PDB file of C-alpha atoms in Angstrom:
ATOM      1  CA  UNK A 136      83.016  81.966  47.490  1.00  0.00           C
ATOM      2  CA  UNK A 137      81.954  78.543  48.792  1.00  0.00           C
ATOM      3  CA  UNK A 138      79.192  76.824  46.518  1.00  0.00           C
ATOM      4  CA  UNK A 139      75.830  75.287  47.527  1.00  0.00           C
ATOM      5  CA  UNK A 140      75.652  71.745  47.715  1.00  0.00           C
ATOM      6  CA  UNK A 141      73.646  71.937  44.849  1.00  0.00           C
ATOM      7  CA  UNK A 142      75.443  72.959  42.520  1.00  0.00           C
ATOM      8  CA  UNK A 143      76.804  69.907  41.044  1.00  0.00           C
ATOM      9  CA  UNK A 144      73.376  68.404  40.693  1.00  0.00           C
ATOM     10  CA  UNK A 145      72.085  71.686  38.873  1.00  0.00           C
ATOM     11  CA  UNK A 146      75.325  71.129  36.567  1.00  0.00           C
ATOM     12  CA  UNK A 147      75.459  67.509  36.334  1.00  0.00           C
ATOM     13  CA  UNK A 148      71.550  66.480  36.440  1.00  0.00           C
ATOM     14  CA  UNK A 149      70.715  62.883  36.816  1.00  0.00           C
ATOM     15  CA  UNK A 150      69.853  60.932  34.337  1.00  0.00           C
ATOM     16  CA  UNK A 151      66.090  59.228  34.761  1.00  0.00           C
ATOM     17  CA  UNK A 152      67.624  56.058  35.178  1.00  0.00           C
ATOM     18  CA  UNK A 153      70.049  56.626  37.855  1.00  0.00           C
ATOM     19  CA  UNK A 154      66.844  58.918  39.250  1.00  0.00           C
ATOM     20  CA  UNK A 155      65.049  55.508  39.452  1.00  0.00           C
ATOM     21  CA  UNK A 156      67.485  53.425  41.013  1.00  0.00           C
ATOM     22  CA  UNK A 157      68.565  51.322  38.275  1.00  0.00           C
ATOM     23  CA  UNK A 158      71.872  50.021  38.373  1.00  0.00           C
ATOM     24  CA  UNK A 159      73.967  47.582  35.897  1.00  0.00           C
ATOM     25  CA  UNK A 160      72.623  44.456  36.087  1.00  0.00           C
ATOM     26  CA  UNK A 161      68.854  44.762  38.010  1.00  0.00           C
ATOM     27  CA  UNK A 162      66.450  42.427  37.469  1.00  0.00           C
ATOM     28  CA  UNK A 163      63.838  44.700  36.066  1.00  0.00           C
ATOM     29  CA  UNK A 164      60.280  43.780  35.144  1.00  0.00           C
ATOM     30  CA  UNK A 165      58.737  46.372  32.574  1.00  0.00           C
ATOM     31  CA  UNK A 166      54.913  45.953  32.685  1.00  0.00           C
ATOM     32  CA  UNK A 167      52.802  47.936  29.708  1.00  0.00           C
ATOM     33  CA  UNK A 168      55.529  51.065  30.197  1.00  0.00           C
ATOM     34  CA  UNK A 169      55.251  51.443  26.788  1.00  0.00           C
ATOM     35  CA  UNK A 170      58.135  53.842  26.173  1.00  0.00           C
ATOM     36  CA  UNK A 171      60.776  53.102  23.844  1.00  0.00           C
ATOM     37  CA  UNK A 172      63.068  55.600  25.155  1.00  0.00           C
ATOM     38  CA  UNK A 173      62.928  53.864  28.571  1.00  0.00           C
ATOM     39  CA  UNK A 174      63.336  50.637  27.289  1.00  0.00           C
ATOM     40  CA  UNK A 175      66.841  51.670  25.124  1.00  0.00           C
ATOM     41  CA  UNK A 176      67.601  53.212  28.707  1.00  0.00           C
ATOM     42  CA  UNK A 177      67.296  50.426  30.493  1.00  0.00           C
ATOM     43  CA  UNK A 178      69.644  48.124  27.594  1.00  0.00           C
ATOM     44  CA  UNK A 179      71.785  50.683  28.100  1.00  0.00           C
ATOM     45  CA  UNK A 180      72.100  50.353  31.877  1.00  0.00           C
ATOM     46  CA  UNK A 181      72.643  46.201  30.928  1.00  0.00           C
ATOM     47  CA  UNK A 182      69.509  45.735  33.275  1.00  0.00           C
ATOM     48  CA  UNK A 183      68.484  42.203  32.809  1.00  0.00           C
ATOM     49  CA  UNK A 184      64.733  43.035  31.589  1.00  0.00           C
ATOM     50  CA  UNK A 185      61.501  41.275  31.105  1.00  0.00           C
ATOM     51  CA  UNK A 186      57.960  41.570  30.815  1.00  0.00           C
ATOM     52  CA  UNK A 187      56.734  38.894  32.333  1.00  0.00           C
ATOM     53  CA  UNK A 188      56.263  38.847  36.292  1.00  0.00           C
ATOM     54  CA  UNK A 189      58.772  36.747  37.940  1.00  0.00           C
ATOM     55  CA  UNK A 190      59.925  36.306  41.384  1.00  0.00           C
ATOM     56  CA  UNK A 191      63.456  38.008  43.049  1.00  0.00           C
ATOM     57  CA  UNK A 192      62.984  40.913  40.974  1.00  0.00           C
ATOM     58  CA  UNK A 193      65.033  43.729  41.833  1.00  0.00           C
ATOM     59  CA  UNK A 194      62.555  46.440  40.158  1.00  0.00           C
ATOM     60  CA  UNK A 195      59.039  46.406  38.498  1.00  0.00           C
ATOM     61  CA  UNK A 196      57.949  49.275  36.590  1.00  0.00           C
ATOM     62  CA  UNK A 197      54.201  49.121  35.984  1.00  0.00           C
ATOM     63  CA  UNK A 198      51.546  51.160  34.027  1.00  0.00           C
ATOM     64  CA  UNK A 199      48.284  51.733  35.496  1.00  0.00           C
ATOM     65  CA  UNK A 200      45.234  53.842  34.611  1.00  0.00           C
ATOM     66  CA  UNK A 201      42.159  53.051  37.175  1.00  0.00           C
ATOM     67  CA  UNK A 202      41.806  51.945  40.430  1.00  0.00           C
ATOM     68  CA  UNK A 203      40.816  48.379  39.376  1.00  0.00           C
ATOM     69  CA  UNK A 204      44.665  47.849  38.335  1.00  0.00           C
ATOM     70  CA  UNK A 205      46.169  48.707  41.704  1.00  0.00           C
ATOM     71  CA  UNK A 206      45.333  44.998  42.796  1.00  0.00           C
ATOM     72  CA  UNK A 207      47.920  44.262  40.756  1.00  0.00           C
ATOM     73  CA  UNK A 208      50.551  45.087  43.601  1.00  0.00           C
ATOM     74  CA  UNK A 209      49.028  42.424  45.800  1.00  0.00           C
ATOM     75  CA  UNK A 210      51.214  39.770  43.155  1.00  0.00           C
ATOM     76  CA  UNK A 211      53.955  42.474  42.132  1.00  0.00           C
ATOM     77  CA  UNK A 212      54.753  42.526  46.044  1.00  0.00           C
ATOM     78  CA  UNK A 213      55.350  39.039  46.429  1.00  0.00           C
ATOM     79  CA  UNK A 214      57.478  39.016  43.202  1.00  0.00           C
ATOM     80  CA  UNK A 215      60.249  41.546  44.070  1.00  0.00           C
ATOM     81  CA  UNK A 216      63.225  41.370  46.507  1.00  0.00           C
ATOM     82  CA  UNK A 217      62.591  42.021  49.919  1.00  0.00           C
ATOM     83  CA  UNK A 218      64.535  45.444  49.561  1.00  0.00           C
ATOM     84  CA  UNK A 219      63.301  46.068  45.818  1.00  0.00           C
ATOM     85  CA  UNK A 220      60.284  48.434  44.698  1.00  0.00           C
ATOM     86  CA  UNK A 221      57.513  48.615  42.530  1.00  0.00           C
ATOM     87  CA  UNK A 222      57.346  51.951  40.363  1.00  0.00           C
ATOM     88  CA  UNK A 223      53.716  52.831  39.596  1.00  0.00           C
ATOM     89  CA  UNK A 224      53.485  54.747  36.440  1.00  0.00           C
ATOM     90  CA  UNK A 225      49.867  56.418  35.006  1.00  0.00           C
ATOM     91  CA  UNK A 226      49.340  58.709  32.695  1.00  0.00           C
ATOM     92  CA  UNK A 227      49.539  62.640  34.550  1.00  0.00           C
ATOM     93  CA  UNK A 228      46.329  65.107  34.687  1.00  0.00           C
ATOM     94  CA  UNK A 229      43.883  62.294  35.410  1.00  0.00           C
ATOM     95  CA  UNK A 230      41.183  62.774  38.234  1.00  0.00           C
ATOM     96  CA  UNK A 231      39.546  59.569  37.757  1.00  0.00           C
ATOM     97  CA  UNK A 232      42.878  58.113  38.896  1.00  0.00           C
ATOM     98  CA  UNK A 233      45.744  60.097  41.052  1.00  0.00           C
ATOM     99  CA  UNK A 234      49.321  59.599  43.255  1.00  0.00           C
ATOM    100  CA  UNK A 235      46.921  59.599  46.364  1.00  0.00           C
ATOM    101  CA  UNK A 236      44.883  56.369  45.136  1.00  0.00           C
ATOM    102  CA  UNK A 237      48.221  54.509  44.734  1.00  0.00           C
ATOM    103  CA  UNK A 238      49.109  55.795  48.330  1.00  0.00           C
ATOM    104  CA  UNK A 239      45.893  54.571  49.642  1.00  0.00           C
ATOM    105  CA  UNK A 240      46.087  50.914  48.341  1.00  0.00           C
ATOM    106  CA  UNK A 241      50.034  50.889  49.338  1.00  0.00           C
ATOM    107  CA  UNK A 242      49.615  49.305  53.163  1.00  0.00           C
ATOM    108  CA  UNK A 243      46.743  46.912  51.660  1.00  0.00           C
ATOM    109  CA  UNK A 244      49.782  45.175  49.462  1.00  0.00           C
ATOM    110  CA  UNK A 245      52.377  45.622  52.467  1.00  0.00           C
ATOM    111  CA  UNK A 246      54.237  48.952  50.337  1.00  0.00           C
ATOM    112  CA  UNK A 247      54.717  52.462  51.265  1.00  0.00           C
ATOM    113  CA  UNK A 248      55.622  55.369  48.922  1.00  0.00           C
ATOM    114  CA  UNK A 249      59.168  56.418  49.176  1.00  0.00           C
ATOM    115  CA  UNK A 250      59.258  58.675  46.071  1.00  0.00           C
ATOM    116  CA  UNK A 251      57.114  60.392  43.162  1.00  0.00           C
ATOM    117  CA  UNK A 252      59.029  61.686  40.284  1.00  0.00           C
ATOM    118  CA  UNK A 253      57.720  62.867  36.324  1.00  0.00           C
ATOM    119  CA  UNK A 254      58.469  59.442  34.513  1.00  0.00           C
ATOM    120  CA  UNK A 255      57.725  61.417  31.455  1.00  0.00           C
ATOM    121  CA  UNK A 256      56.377  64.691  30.146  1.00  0.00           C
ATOM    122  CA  UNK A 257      52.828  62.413  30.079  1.00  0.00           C
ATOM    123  CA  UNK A 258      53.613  59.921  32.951  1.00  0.00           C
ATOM    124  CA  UNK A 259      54.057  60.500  36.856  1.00  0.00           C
ATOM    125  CA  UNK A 260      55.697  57.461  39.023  1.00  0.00           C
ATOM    126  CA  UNK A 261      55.583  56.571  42.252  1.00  0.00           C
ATOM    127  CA  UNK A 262      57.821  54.086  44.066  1.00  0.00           C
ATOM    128  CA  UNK A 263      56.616  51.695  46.610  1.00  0.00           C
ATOM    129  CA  UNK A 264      58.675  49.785  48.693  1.00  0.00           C
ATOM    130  CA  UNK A 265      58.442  47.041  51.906  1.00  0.00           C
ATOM    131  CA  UNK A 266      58.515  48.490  54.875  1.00  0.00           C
ATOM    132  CA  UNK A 267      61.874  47.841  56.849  1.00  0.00           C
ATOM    133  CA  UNK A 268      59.587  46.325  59.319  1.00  0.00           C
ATOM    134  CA  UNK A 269      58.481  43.675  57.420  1.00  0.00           C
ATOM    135  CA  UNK A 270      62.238  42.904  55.443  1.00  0.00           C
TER     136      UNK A 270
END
């Protein structure tokens, strides 16, 4: 009997790291994530971490929690690689501040949304990227 693709996956999950797009040696920026789980994650990985903003950064996570923060991307934008992301990460359950308000501010920074995952059993994330039109 042939298995589904799957399978594997449903076997093997991913870790949330890999899930994120993290790989050995990133230049990560870690933004008020305040998650020390995460962090040991990312050590682990041998990500090259900091939390201040800095420019050719590979990956920024960043917390958020009103609308007010999202101008935030505006500078996180201009500080990662042309082909890196910014992952948005609020606390889940919120109405006062939702996935679809990140989405809506995206094109006003020059991101889209590529991806939305559970950062946490508390946090949702969203990934933003540069459009390949403006690489």
């Amino acid at each position: 009997m042939k298995k589904a693709p799957f399978d594997k996956d449903v076997r093997y999950p991913r870790s949330r790291i890999e899930k994120l797009a993290v790989k050995p040696g990133s230049r990560v920026t870690v933004l008020g994530v305040d998650d020390p789980v995460f962090l040991a994650e990312l050590k682990e990985r041998s990500a090259d971490v900091s939390s201040r903003t800095r420019t050719g950064t590979d990956i920024v996570f960043v917390a958020m929690a009103s609308k007010d923060d999202l101008k935030h991307l505006d500078t996180l934008r201009r500080s990662i690689k042309p082909a890196g992301a910014v992952w948005v990460i609020w606390p889940k359950g919120r109405k006062e501040f939702r996935e679809d308000d990140v989405r809506a501010y995206g094109p006003r920074a020059e991101l889209v949304d590529v991806k939305v995952m559970a950062f946490s059993e508390t946090l949702s994330g969203l990934k933003m990227v540069v459009p390949l039109a403006k690489r």
